[in-house]
XYZ file of C-alpha atoms in Angstrom:
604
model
C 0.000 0.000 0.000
C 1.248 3.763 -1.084
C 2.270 5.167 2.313
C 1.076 8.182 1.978
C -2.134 7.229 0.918
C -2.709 5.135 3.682
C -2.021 7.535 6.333
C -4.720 9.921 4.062
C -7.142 7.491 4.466
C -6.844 7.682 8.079
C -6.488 10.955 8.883
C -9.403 12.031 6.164
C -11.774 9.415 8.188
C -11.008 10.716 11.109
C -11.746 14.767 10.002
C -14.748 13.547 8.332
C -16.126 11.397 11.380
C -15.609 14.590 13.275
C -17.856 16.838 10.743
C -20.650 14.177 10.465
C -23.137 14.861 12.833
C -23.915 12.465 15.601
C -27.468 10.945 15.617
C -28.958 11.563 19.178
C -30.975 9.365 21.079
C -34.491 7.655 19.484
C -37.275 8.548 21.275
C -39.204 6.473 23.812
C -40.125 3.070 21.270
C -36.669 1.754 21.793
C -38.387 -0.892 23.806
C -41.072 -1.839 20.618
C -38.282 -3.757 18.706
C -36.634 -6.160 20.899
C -32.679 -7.753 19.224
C -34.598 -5.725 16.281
C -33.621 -2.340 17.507
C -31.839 -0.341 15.244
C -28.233 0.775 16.807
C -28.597 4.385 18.479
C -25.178 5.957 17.775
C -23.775 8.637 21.050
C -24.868 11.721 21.562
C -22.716 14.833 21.671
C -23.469 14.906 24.997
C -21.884 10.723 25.402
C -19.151 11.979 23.551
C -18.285 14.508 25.190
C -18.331 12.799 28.780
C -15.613 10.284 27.597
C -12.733 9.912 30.858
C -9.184 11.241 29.968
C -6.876 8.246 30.656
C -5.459 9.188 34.372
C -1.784 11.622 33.572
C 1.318 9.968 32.311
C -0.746 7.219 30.530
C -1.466 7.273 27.012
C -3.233 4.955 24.159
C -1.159 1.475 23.370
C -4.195 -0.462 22.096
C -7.797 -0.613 21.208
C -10.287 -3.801 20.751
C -13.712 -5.014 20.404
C -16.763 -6.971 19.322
C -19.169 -5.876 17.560
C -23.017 -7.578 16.135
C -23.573 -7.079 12.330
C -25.193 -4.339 11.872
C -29.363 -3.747 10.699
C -30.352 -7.071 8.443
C -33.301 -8.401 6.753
C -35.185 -11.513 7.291
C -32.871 -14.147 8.431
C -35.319 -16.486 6.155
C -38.018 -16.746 4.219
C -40.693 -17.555 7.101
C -42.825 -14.760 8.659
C -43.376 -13.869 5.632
C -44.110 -16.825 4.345
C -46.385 -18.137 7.079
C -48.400 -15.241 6.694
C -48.917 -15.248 2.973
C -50.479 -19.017 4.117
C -52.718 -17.288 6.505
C -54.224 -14.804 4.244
C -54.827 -17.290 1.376
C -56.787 -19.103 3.578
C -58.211 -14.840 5.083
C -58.751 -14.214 1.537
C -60.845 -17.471 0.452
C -63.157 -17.257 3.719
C -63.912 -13.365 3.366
C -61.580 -13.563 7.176
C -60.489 -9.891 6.388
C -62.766 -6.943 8.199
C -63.084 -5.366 4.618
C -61.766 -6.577 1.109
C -60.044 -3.363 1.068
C -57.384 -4.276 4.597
C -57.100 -7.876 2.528
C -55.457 -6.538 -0.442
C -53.285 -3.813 1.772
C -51.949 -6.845 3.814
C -51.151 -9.148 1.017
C -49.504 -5.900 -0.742
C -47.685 -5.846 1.975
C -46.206 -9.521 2.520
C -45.874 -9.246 -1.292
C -43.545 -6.289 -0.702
C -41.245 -7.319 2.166
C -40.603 -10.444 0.195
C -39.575 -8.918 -2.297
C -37.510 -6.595 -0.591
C -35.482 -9.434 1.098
C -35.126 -11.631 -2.386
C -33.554 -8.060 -3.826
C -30.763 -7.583 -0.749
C -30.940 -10.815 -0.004
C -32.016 -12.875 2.678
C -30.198 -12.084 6.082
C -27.948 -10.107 4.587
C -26.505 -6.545 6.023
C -29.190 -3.859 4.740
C -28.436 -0.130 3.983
C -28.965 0.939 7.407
C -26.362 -1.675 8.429
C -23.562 -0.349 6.235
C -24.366 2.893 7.387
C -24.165 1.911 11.364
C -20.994 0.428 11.242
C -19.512 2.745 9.026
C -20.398 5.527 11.866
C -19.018 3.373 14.404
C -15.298 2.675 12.521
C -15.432 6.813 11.609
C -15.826 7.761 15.925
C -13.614 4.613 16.633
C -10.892 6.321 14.574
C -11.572 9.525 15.797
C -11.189 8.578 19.207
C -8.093 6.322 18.997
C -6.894 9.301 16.728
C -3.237 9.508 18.987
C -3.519 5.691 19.388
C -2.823 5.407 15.534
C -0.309 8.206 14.927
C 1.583 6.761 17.530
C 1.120 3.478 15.075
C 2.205 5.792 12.376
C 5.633 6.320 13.754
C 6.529 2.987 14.998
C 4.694 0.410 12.793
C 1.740 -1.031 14.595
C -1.038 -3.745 12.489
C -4.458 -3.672 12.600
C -6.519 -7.284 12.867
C -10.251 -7.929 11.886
C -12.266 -10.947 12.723
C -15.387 -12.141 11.557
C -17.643 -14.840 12.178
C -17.417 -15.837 8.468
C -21.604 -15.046 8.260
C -22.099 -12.738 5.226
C -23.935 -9.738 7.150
C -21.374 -9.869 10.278
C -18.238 -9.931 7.212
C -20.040 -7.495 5.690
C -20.664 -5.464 8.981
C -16.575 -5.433 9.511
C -15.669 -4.165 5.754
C -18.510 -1.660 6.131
C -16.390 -0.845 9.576
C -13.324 -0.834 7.775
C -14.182 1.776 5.247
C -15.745 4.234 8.184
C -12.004 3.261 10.122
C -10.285 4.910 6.322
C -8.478 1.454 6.745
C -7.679 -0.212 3.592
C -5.664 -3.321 3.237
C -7.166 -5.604 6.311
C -8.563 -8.523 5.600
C -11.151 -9.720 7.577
C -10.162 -13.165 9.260
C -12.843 -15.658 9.575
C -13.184 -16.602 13.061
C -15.591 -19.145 14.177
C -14.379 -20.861 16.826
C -14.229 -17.564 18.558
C -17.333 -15.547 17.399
C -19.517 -18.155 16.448
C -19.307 -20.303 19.784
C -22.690 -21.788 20.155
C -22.859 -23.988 16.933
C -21.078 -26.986 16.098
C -21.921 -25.753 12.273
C -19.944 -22.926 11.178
C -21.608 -20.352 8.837
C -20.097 -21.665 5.944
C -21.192 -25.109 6.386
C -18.666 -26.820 7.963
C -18.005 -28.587 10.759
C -15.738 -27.572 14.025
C -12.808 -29.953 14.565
C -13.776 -33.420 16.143
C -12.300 -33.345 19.387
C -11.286 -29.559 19.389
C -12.046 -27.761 22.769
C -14.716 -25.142 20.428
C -16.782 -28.101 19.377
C -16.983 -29.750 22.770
C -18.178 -26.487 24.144
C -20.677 -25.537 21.024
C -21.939 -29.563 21.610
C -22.535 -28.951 25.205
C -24.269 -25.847 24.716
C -26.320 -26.824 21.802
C -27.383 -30.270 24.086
C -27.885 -28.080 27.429
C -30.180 -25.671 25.363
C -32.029 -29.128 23.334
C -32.512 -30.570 27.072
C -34.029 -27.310 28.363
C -36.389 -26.701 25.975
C -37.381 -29.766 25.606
C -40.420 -31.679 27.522
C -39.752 -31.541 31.027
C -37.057 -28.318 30.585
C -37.368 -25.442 32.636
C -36.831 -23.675 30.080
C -39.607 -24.863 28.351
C -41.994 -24.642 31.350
C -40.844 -20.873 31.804
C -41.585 -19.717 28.389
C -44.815 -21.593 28.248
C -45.981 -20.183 30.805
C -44.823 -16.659 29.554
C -46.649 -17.369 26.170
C -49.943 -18.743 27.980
C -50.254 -15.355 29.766
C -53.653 -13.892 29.488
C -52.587 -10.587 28.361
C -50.701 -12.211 25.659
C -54.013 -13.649 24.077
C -55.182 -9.829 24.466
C -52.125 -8.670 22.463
C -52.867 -11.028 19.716
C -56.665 -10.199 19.860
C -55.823 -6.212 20.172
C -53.614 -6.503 16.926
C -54.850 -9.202 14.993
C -58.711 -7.368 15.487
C -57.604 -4.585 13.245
C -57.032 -6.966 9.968
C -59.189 -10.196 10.528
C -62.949 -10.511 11.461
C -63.723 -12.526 15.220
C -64.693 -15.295 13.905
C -61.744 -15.778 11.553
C -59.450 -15.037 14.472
C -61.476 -17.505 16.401
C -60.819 -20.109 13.703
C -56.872 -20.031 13.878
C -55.401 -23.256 15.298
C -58.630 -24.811 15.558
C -58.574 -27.481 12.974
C -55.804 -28.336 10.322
C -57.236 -25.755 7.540
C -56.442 -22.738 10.225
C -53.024 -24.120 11.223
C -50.200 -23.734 8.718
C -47.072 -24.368 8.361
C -44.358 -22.960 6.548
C -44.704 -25.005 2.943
C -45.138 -24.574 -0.083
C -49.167 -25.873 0.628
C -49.216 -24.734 4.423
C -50.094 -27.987 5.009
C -47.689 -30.016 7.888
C -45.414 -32.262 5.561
C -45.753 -29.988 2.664
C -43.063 -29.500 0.066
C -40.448 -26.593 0.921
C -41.198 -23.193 -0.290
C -38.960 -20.289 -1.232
C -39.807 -16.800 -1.861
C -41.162 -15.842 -5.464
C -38.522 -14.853 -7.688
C -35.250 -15.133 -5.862
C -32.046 -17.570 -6.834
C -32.195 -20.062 -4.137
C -28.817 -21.188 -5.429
C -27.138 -17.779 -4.183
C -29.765 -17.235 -1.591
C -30.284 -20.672 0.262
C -32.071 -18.642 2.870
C -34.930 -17.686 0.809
C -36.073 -21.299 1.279
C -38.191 -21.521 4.334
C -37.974 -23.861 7.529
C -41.011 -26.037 7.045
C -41.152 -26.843 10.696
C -41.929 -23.455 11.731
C -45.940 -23.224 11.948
C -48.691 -20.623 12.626
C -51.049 -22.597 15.559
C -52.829 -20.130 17.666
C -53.389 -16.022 17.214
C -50.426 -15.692 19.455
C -48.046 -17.280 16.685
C -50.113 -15.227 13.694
C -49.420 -11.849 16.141
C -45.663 -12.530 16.895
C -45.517 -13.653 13.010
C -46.678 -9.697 12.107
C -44.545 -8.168 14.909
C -41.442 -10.086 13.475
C -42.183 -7.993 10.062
C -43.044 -4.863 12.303
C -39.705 -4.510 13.769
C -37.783 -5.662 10.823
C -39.275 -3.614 9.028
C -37.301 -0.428 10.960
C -33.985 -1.909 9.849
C -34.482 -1.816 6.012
C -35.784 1.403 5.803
C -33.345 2.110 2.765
C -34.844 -1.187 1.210
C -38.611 0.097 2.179
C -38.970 1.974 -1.785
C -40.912 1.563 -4.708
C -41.564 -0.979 -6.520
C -41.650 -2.866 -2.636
C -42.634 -0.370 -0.460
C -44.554 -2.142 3.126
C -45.938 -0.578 5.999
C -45.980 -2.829 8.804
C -46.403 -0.089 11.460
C -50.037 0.534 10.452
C -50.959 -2.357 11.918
C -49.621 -1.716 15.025
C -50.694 2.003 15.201
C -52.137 3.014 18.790
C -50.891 -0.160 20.013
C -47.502 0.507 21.739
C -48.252 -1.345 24.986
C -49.124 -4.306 22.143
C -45.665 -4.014 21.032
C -44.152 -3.840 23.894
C -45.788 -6.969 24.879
C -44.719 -8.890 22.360
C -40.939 -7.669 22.736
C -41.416 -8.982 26.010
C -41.995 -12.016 24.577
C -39.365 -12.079 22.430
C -36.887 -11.022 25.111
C -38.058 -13.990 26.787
C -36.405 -16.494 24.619
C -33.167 -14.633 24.471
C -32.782 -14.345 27.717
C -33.053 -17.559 28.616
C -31.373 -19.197 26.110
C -28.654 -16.792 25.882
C -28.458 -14.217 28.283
C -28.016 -14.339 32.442
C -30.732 -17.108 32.221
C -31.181 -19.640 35.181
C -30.249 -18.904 38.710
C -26.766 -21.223 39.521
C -26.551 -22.041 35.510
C -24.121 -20.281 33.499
C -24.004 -22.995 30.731
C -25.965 -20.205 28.544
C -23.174 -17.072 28.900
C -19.661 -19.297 29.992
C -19.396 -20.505 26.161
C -18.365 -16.792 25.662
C -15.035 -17.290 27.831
C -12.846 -18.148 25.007
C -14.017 -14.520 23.681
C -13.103 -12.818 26.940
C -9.669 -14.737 27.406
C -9.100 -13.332 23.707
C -10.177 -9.853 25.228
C -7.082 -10.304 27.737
C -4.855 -12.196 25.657
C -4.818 -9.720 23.131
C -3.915 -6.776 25.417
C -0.910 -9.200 27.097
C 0.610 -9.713 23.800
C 0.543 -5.888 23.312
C 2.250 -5.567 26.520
C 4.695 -7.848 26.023
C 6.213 -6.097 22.843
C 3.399 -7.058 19.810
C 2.446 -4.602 17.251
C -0.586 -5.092 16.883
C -2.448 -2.107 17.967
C -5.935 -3.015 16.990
C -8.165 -5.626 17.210
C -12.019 -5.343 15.553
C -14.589 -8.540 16.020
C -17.536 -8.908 14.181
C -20.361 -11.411 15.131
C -23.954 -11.701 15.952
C -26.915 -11.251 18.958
C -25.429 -15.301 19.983
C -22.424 -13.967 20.602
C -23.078 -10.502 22.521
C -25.671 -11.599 24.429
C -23.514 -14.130 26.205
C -20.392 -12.473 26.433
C -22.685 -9.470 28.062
C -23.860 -12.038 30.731
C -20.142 -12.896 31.300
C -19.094 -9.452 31.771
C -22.123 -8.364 33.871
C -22.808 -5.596 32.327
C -25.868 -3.490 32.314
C -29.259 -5.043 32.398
C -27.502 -8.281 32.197
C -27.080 -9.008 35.884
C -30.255 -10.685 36.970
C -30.776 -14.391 36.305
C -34.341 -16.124 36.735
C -35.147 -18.835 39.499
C -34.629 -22.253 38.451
C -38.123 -23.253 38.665
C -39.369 -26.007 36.489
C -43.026 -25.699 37.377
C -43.797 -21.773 37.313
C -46.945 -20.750 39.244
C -46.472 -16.773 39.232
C -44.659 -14.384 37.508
C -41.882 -14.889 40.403
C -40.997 -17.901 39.091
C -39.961 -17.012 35.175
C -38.270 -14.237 33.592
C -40.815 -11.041 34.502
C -40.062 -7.680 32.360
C -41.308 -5.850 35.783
C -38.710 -7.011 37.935
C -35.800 -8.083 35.549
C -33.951 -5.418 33.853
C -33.063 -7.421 30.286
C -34.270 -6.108 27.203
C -33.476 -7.280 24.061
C -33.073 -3.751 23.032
C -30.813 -2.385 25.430
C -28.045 -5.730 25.549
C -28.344 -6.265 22.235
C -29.396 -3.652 19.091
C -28.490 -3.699 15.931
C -24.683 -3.511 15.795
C -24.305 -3.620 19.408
C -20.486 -3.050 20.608
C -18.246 -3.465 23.636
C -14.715 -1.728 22.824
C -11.964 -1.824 25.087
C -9.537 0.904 24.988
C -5.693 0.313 26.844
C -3.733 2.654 28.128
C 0.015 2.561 29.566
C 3.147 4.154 30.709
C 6.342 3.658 30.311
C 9.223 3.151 32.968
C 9.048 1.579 36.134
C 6.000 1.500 38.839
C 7.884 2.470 42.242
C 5.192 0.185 44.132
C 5.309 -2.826 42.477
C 9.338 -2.345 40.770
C 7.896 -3.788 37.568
C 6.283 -2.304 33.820
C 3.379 -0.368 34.559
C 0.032 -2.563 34.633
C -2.168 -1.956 31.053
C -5.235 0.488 32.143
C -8.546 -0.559 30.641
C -12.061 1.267 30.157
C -15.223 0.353 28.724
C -17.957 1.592 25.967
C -20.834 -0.732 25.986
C -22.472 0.934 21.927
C -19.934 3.831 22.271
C -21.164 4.878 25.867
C -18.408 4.888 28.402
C -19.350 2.494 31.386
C -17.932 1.292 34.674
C -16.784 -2.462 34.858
C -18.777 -4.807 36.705
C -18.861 -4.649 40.657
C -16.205 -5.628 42.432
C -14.125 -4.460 39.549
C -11.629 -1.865 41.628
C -11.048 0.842 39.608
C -7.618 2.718 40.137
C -9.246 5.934 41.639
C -12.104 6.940 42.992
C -15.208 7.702 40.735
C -12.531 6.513 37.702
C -13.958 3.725 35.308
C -10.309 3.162 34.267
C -9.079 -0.133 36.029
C -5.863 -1.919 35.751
C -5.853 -5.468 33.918
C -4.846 -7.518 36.635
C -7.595 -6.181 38.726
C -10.154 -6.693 35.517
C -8.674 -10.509 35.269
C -9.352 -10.726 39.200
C -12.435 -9.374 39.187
C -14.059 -11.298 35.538
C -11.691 -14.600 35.715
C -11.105 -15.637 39.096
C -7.451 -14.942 38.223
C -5.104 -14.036 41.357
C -3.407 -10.381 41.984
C -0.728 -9.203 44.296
C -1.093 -5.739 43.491
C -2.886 -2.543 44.380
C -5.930 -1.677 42.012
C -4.858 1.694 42.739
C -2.501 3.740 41.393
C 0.386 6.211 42.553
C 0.006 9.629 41.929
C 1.148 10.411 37.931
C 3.278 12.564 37.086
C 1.938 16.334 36.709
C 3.673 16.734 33.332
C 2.399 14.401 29.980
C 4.635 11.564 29.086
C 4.611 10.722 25.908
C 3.193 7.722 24.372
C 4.864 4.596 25.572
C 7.129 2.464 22.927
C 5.664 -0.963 23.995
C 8.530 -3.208 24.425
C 9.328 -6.726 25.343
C 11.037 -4.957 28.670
C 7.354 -3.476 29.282
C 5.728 -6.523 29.853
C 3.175 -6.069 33.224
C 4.253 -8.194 36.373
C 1.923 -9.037 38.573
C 2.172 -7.814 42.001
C -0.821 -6.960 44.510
C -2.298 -6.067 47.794
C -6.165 -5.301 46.920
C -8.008 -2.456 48.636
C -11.288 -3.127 48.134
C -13.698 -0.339 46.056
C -16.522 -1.771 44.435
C -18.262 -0.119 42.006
C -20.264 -1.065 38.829
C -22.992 -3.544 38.432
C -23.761 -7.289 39.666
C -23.813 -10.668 38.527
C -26.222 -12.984 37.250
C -28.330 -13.833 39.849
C -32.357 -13.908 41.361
C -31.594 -10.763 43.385
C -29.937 -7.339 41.745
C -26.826 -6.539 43.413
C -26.504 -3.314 41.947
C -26.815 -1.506 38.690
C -24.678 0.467 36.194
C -25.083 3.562 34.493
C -24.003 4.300 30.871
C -22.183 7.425 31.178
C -20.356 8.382 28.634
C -18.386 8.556 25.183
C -15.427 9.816 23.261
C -14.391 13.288 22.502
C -14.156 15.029 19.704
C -11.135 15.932 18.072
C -8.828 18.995 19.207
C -7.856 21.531 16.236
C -4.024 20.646 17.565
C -5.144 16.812 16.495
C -6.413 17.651 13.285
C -3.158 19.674 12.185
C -1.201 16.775 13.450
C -3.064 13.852 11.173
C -2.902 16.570 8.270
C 0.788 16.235 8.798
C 0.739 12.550 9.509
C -0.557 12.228 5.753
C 2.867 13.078 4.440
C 5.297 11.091 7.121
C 5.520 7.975 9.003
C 4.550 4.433 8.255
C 1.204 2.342 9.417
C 1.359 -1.383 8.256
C -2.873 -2.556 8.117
C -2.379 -6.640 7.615
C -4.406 -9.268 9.664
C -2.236 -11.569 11.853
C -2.279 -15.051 11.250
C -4.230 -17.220 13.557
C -4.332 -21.473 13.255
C -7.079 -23.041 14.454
C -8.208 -26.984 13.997
């Protein structure tokens, strides 16, 4: 790559990111959409509260993981279901006028056609667009990290989970970065954990410790949802709730006549499954018009059914909040409106995130009380976290490291880092008599929307010194704070950070407080020096010792369990650039040498 061009690309990305303006928070639906939610990017206001690292400390490395950013239909099955339905609407005069028939059909019509044009679960307009913002403010905010790179040669590494939308998700990332010449890494054994499949087909190594864990996962989840699981008992008895029967009925009400609505599930005609007949057994159907050969995923599931109002109801919200992630894709000649259906209905919608959320949670997220089978398959992705930061410290160049993955992979490794609204498991109760027993959106503060949008993120940024810590007579410990979607956070509690009312803490103390892992030293640190220091050179000399005495200092948020043990507070974001910064990546563009290549990794 043409050296000067290269260091263009970065320092143009970063001016530009800095003149785009910053989207500010939605308004109060964020909770209508469940996983669906499209990502909110900061605020000025986020941005602006972003923590200076603590004096004599400056950038050494950056890292993070990252869900694909706004999709389409995964498959071709709400959709498809509900073109069944309305056949069978349409032939029995089931629609409230002949007029709300033809709308709704337009409608299906549309979406499907919509998804056969981008394709089938892949990365929509509105996805590009996310990640692009969140590369542009990444680069803006590691801005010193990367002239620093400049100067001393320093690589940048991109992992993805080899799915099309999350690969997509990372080049997308890439471009908003100005980085050009990474390759994006395919990564499954680390970012697609809980399948023994791998997105392209194959199969994770017989005996390799990824498949062992994806196998035990994959049978842990089979037993609990299967007869006698309480996981099964807990979501049926989430599902069986009266009020959601009202949802359906409330929604459903505003399309099909009572007695048609009455009808569904009742007898074979008014159950349908997802074929090419909607009869159970039917042969496999696939949306009209699309290449199933370069779009296996517009060939539906024909397992997945439509057997009471609730399933027709969650079948329409499914299109309702996927519908807000392709609003680029939402234009003539397949324009949809799925929102008029649920118009004056918010509570309706929220309900039926709710139930959503549900399924996530459990199978996913902080789950059952004394289980973690559902968020400790995300370990290998944390160890990575810490790995990647030691081999910084000890001397590596590689300054940067970007993951891109899904909802299965955030979710979990959320749960595992306790972070916010992830902290609260559900009692282990496989016979459920009140909502105190199961998963209750009241009391428990997980929501789908919140752990998990649309290109949901948690970046790490690293900070060091160089010389000699007088306490401990070793390197300076690595410093490391949190964004959770670009708003700074504090680490979980118990997590000591190294000053009062600082969410900076040092790694030991984070491998303490997340792994189990021992420390000798003080989570604190002695007072820095009043002058800057510049960046550190990391060398092999630099490497962090581990020393400790621990003074406790709790702070953050809790862990899975049936009882909060605290909360945390998203707080913050990055700054924006100084003019002093800006002059100094002008001149960057014409000196100094950044080397953007992935690093090799082996795996089975």
């Amino acid at each position: 790559m043409n050296t000067r061009a290269a260091l263009s690309c970065v320092a143009v990305a970063a001016i530009a990111s800095l003149m785009v303006a910053v989207p500010a928070h939605a308004d109060d639906d964020t909770n209508l959409y469940s996983s669906k939610q499209p990502y909110i990017a900061p605020s000025k206001s986020d941005i602006h509260a972003y923590s200076p690292a603590p004096t004599g400390y400056a950038p050494v490395a950056t890292e993070s993981v990252a869900r694909h950013g706004s999709r389409g239909l995964s498959a071709y099955k709400y959709d498809a279901l509900l073109h069944r339905l309305a056949a069978t609407a349409q032939a029995e005069n089931g629609f409230l006028t002949p007029e709300i028939g033809k709308r709704f059909s337009a409608d299906l019509d549309a979406i499907a056609a919509a998804n056969v044009a981008n394709g089938y679960g892949m990365l929509t307009g509105q996805g590009a667009a996310q990640h692009r913002g969140i590369g542009a403010r990444a680069a803006q905010r590691n801005a010193p990290l990367f002239a620093e790179a400049a100067r001393s040669g320093g690589r940048v590494v991109a992992e993805t989970s080899g799915e099309a939308r999350a690969t997509a998700s990372g080049e997308n990332f890439l471009k908003g970065f100005g980085l050009t010449g990474v390759t994006l890494e395919p990564r499954p054994d680390l970012l697609y954990f809980h399948e023994v499949e791998n997105p392209d087909g194959t199969e994770k190594a017989v005996g390799s410790p990824e498949r062992e864990r994806a196998q035990a996962y994959e049978d842990y989840i089979t037993e609990q949802t299967g007869d006698g699981g309480t996981i099964a008992a807990a979501l049926h008895y989430i599902e069986a709730k009266p009020r959601s029967v009202q949802a359906a009925d409330d929604v459903l009400s505003g399309i099909f006549t009572p007695e048609f609505i009455a009808a569904i599930g009742t007898d074979k005609a008014h159950t349908w499954y997802n074929t090419a007949d909607g009869s159970k057994g039917g042969a496999v159907t696939c949306a009209p018009g699309a290449d199933t050969k370069a779009d296996p995923d517009a060939c539906g599931d024909p397992k997945k059914s439509i057997k009471t109002a609730v399933d027709a109801a969650m079948a329409l919200y499914n299109l309702y909040i996927i519908a807000a992630d392709m609003q680029e894709e939402n234009v003539a000649p397949h324009r949809f409106d799925f929102a008029q259906y649920f118009a004056g209905r918010p509570a309706d919608a929220e309900w039926f995130a709710y139930l959503l959320d549900a399924e996530d949670f459990y199978e996913k997220g902080p789950s059952l009380a004394g289980h973690d089978e559902t968020y400790s398959i995300a370990k290998p992705l944390l160890d990575d976290f810490f790995s990647t930061i030691d081999a910084r410290a000890a001397g590596g160049n590689v300054v940067a490291t970007f993951r891109f993955a899904h909802a299965e992979t955030i979710i979990p490794f959320a749960a595992l880092l306790r972070l916010p609204g992830s902290t609260v498991a559900a009692p282990d109760n496989a016979a459920p008599k009140s909502d105190a027993d199961v998963y209750d959106d009241a009391t428990n503060p997980w929501r789908g929307s919140e752990v998990t949008p649309m290109a949901a993120n948690v970046q790490w940024d690293v900070v060091s010194r160089a010389g000699i810590d007088p306490v401990t007579r070793a390197a300076y410990t690595p410093l490391v704070r949190m964004l959770y979607n670009e708003r700074e956070i504090a680490f979980a509690s118990g997590c000591r950070a190294v000053a009062p009312g600082s969410h900076w803490v040092k790694e030991t103390e984070l491998k303490r407080c997340l792994t189990g892992t021992a420390m000798t030293e003080s989570p604190l640190i002695t007072e820095a020096a009043p002058a800057p220091t510049p960046t550190p050179t990391v060398t092999p000399a630099a490497a962090p010792t581990p020393t400790s005495i621990a003074t406790p200092a709790a702070q953050g948020a809790g862990t899975p369990t049936t009882g909060a043990r605290g909360t945390l507070a998203a707080t913050g974001a990055q700054s924006p650039l100084e003019p002093a910064l800006l002059a100094t990546l002008f001149l960057l563009a014409g000196a100094g040498t950044l080397v953007l290549r992935r690093a090799r990794r082996h795996t089975e």
